[in-house]
């Protein structure tokens, strides 16, 4: 147990950042998700998120046996080189621990970190149109439904794309936006290397 | 053929194998902890569907098949009962694919289908059920022929039909959205002409009839099954070759009558139950998922019921019969618009079309050569002029003979201006083409296309407007208003089209359910603003353009004629003028009347209905039964939310985009107000809304009568009437909700603060897609 990664304790439940060196955590996370999310994800997807953005994977543990009871996985990336976009990939709470506000805390942790550490312009995610619980949860934070995606999921259900706008860039058409400073930096670096 | 497990695998042909053990282990040494090794193109999307060895949800290699499934012998003779059940099951698979699931778990799960397709892939001249991996010899009796003649022609025809759908889907539908194909790299009998397939089916039907005594009461069932397959393939053979009398008043014969025959055959089949016990064991399995190179994850076979199957098939034929015949009846551009909007798009958004019919419609409508319904006269380019003049009237000078205005210019200027003109015309054509492709799309995709249309049309307007001004001011060329101003007719059409798309995109958000109740006020408010602009534009600009055109013919030209000396010029102008008087003036008058009596009216009534809804929403908010500010725990500002919602419109120059501050001011009117003034204001608003609704209902009824009496602007039996009926019902529903609310207010008039303690809003589906039902219920 790496206590450096403990972020906070709410209602006696400890919230951690994912420990990239802990194989067991990785395994538990992927198991929890694969049981409770309808889309089947390959191990590659978990690796992709957890290795690139371990700082954006938060887990909640049962203080009694330290098993993982909730997880949120996200990433942040430049979108079309003009906007910095956070993306919440997966969120699952073990059914016995639902309706206690755990998901809410995880989403809030994620949003606040993205805003503070990475100055993201927006946060995006998709969820099934029939997932009332998830929709209520995200919408309570101000996420807006920007699009309905026809038969988006393997189970042929439609999805909503939700966006939480955090800066003016989130609502400007990208053709009107200058390149993001991070992209400019990258281009400069590339130029110097050549 | 036995498929041995890896363990039992006796590998004796070792020279063909390469041992990669050392290379593999050497290469993984370079992988440092927690690094993902992947090639650059392997991105997240690939990864989400990537194969993961030994994960049962992701590895098709570990799908288990029974011996019956593995060794299923398609060439084995089968009884007629089994054949009927296989064919029935294949119809179910077909519809299941069209409704929901992928080919490998539906049609391709049938070993007969996969065997034919595999053989065809190896050798396009070989269509057989023989799998060379399975040694089988069978006696060639009647049951042998039932498989190798009857079932085979059925399966071959089914494959051809699937190939046709896939072709349509590739260019006109959205893969993994409208259809989930996963074609397993099969080529669905591309090289075989559909006529051969039809001949083969006819031949088989003949054969059954000549052997009728062998099959007694089953004869009719099996023939019906074959006939339906024949009708499905007839669609392909007829859809592009049938001549449509588009915009011509010539004799109109009924087309696609075979669709009616198909429907009556399916009705006859309706009594036939499926009995899967009669299916040969192993005929349907996951074999295909294991047998062929497969990029997809394992999936269970799925099933749908027969009733859905029959209804879906009937729907395909009746829809096609309807839309082809309606298209054939069209004699005016307004009818085309009525057809496209109310008889194609409207039922599609209600899921009343099969995905196949949607794609087929788009194929039928705009052909590869961009002709409309295959008409020689009506290409997309001609249609553009027709559509524009359908709004602004005939005789649009800039569309008539542009080059004539260039005579005053030197050759460089001439070339430049002509180039710009052609470029602008092309852009206009692309914009119209884009809009015409929206009709067959699913209701979500349609919104994405319209959103793109907003950008597109705004750009088109930005290039046309200065161009038309320039040509009018510098060259005195173009339509002229009575006031002497340039009419900028094309720009006016573009502006109108753009605003219509803006309104449609906005209001359709109710149908896709992207709006939360707290946004309702904003949406109706902005919708009302757009309608106001549309109405003003129609009344001020469009009507004046037409009046200007009439004035030009009735006043300007006669004056010109008077001034001219006798001679050929005068005679020519006189000739033109008599054509103008006889043909153009009546056309202009017709357009003028339609715009005034119907088009403007329809927007005005919609605007009034929205205004009633707005009044109701204001009262709900005043009484704290609805809240139009943002969610209370929101982690972003209301301003960001406003601009995100309004993003599709914010970059559009005109109509002027309202700033957040403007909306904030407007929103003040919705602030809770529970005192006496609030009471009075609420009562007043509700009374006003009720009055308005009375007018709305009357006006919609009179529009409906207008439509029913009109033979030129609407097609026969147009669903536009249903559309208005739903709006009338919406108005009535709103009226009864207002009554309910008024009673509640009356009962609490001494203390309005109690209302929100006892009641809350409940939002359900309304009578029309623009108006969800917002009612007040007890807590
Ligand atoms: C959706 C999910 C993450 C919610 O977890 P949770 O810890 O129970 O949620 P919380 O207790 O934090 O609830 C927060 C808010 O969400 C809403 N909510 C959560 N579950 C809900 C449900 N089943 N029905 C209605 N609203 C629900 C409520 O508004 C709740 O706020 P409230 O308690 O103040 O009313 C959980 O149900 C889950 O793991 N589901 C399966 C996986 C999934 O669907 N993930 C989301 C897809 S991206």
GROMACS .gro file of N, CA, C and O in nm, chain A residues 118-153:
model
  144
  118UNK      N    1  -0.403   2.113  -1.519
  118UNK     CA    2  -0.383   2.112  -1.664
  118UNK      C    3  -0.460   2.219  -1.738
  118UNK      O    4  -0.454   2.226  -1.861
  119UNK      N    5  -0.531   2.301  -1.667
  119UNK     CA    6  -0.606   2.411  -1.729
  119UNK      C    7  -0.686   2.366  -1.851
  119UNK      O    8  -0.680   2.429  -1.957
  120UNK      N    9  -0.757   2.256  -1.837
  120UNK     CA   10  -0.830   2.207  -1.953
  120UNK      C   11  -0.940   2.307  -1.992
  120UNK      O   12  -0.992   2.380  -1.908
  121UNK      N   13  -0.972   2.307  -2.121
  121UNK     CA   14  -1.076   2.397  -2.170
  121UNK      C   15  -1.215   2.334  -2.159
  121UNK      O   16  -1.315   2.405  -2.152
  122UNK      N   17  -1.215   2.202  -2.161
  122UNK     CA   18  -1.345   2.134  -2.153
  122UNK      C   19  -1.322   1.990  -2.107
  122UNK      O   20  -1.211   1.938  -2.117
  123UNK      N   21  -1.428   1.929  -2.059
  123UNK     CA   22  -1.421   1.787  -2.023
  123UNK      C   23  -1.535   1.717  -2.095
  123UNK      O   24  -1.647   1.767  -2.099
  124UNK      N   25  -1.502   1.604  -2.153
  124UNK     CA   26  -1.601   1.538  -2.237
  124UNK      C   27  -1.619   1.392  -2.197
  124UNK      O   28  -1.530   1.332  -2.138
  125UNK      N   29  -1.731   1.337  -2.229
  125UNK     CA   30  -1.752   1.194  -2.211
  125UNK      C   31  -1.875   1.151  -2.289
  125UNK      O   32  -1.951   1.234  -2.338
  126UNK      N   33  -1.892   1.021  -2.302
  126UNK     CA   34  -2.015   0.970  -2.362
  126UNK      C   35  -2.082   0.876  -2.262
  126UNK      O   36  -2.015   0.807  -2.187
  127UNK      N   37  -2.214   0.877  -2.266
  127UNK     CA   38  -2.285   0.778  -2.184
  127UNK      C   39  -2.416   0.739  -2.252
  127UNK      O   40  -2.468   0.813  -2.334
  128UNK      N   41  -2.462   0.619  -2.217
  128UNK     CA   42  -2.583   0.567  -2.281
  128UNK      C   43  -2.703   0.656  -2.251
  128UNK      O   44  -2.717   0.702  -2.137
  129UNK      N   45  -2.791   0.673  -2.349
  129UNK     CA   46  -2.908   0.759  -2.325
  129UNK      C   47  -2.997   0.703  -2.214
  129UNK      O   48  -3.070   0.778  -2.149
  130UNK      N   49  -2.988   0.573  -2.191
  130UNK     CA   50  -3.076   0.515  -2.089
  130UNK      C   51  -3.009   0.507  -1.951
  130UNK      O   52  -3.070   0.461  -1.856
  131UNK      N   53  -2.884   0.552  -1.942
  131UNK     CA   54  -2.815   0.547  -1.813
  131UNK      C   55  -2.850   0.671  -1.729
  131UNK      O   56  -2.772   0.765  -1.713
  132UNK      N   57  -2.973   0.665  -1.674
  132UNK     CA   58  -3.027   0.780  -1.602
  132UNK      C   59  -2.934   0.823  -1.488
  132UNK      O   60  -2.909   0.942  -1.467
  133UNK      N   61  -2.882   0.725  -1.417
  133UNK     CA   62  -2.797   0.754  -1.301
  133UNK      C   63  -2.676   0.836  -1.342
  133UNK      O   64  -2.648   0.943  -1.286
  134UNK      N   65  -2.604   0.787  -1.444
  134UNK     CA   66  -2.483   0.856  -1.487
  134UNK      C   67  -2.517   0.995  -1.542
  134UNK      O   68  -2.447   1.093  -1.513
  135UNK      N   69  -2.627   1.004  -1.617
  135UNK     CA   70  -2.663   1.134  -1.674
  135UNK      C   71  -2.692   1.236  -1.564
  135UNK      O   72  -2.643   1.349  -1.567
  136UNK      N   73  -2.769   1.192  -1.463
  136UNK     CA   74  -2.803   1.283  -1.353
  136UNK      C   75  -2.676   1.330  -1.284
  136UNK      O   76  -2.660   1.447  -1.250
  137UNK      N   77  -2.587   1.233  -1.263
  137UNK     CA   78  -2.463   1.263  -1.193
  137UNK      C   79  -2.383   1.369  -1.267
  137UNK      O   80  -2.346   1.473  -1.212
  138UNK      N   81  -2.356   1.346  -1.395
  138UNK     CA   82  -2.274   1.440  -1.470
  138UNK      C   83  -2.346   1.574  -1.490
  138UNK      O   84  -2.285   1.680  -1.482
  139UNK      N   85  -2.475   1.566  -1.516
  139UNK     CA   86  -2.547   1.690  -1.544
  139UNK      C   87  -2.556   1.779  -1.420
  139UNK      O   88  -2.564   1.901  -1.432
  140UNK      N   89  -2.551   1.716  -1.303
  140UNK     CA   90  -2.556   1.799  -1.183
  140UNK      C   91  -2.431   1.887  -1.174
  140UNK      O   92  -2.432   1.992  -1.112
  141UNK      N   93  -2.323   1.846  -1.239
  141UNK     CA   94  -2.201   1.927  -1.239
  141UNK      C   95  -2.200   2.030  -1.352
  141UNK      O   96  -2.106   2.106  -1.366
  142UNK      N   97  -2.300   2.027  -1.436
  142UNK     CA   98  -2.306   2.125  -1.545
  142UNK      C   99  -2.273   2.068  -1.682
  142UNK      O  100  -2.269   2.143  -1.779
  143UNK      N  101  -2.248   1.939  -1.692
  143UNK     CA  102  -2.225   1.881  -1.825
  143UNK      C  103  -2.350   1.902  -1.912
  143UNK      O  104  -2.461   1.882  -1.866
  144UNK      N  105  -2.328   1.941  -2.036
  144UNK     CA  106  -2.439   1.958  -2.131
  144UNK      C  107  -2.437   1.848  -2.235
  144UNK      O  108  -2.331   1.805  -2.278
  145UNK      N  109  -2.557   1.808  -2.277
  145UNK     CA  110  -2.565   1.710  -2.386
  145UNK      C  111  -2.544   1.785  -2.517
  145UNK      O  112  -2.628   1.867  -2.554
  146UNK      N  113  -2.436   1.757  -2.585
  146UNK     CA  114  -2.414   1.834  -2.708
  146UNK      C  115  -2.457   1.759  -2.832
  146UNK      O  116  -2.481   1.819  -2.936
  147UNK      N  117  -2.461   1.626  -2.824
  147UNK     CA  118  -2.498   1.548  -2.943
  147UNK      C  119  -2.561   1.418  -2.899
  147UNK      O  120  -2.524   1.366  -2.794
  148UNK      N  121  -2.650   1.367  -2.982
  148UNK     CA  122  -2.695   1.231  -2.960
  148UNK      C  123  -2.632   1.145  -3.068
  148UNK      O  124  -2.640   1.178  -3.186
  149UNK      N  125  -2.567   1.038  -3.028
  149UNK     CA  126  -2.495   0.953  -3.123
  149UNK      C  127  -2.574   0.825  -3.146
  149UNK      O  128  -2.598   0.747  -3.052
  150UNK      N  129  -2.616   0.807  -3.269
  150UNK     CA  130  -2.705   0.696  -3.304
  150UNK      C  131  -2.634   0.561  -3.290
  150UNK      O  132  -2.526   0.542  -3.343
  151UNK      N  133  -2.696   0.470  -3.216
  151UNK     CA  134  -2.642   0.335  -3.198
  151UNK      C  135  -2.491   0.332  -3.174
  151UNK      O  136  -2.415   0.265  -3.240
  152UNK      N  137  -2.449   0.408  -3.074
  152UNK     CA  138  -2.308   0.428  -3.048
  152UNK      C  139  -2.242   0.306  -2.985
  152UNK      O  140  -2.127   0.275  -3.008
  153UNK      N  141  -2.319   0.237  -2.904
  153UNK     CA  142  -2.258   0.126  -2.830
  153UNK      C  143  -2.279  -0.007  -2.900
  153UNK      O  144  -2.370  -0.022  -2.982
   0.00000   0.00000   0.00000
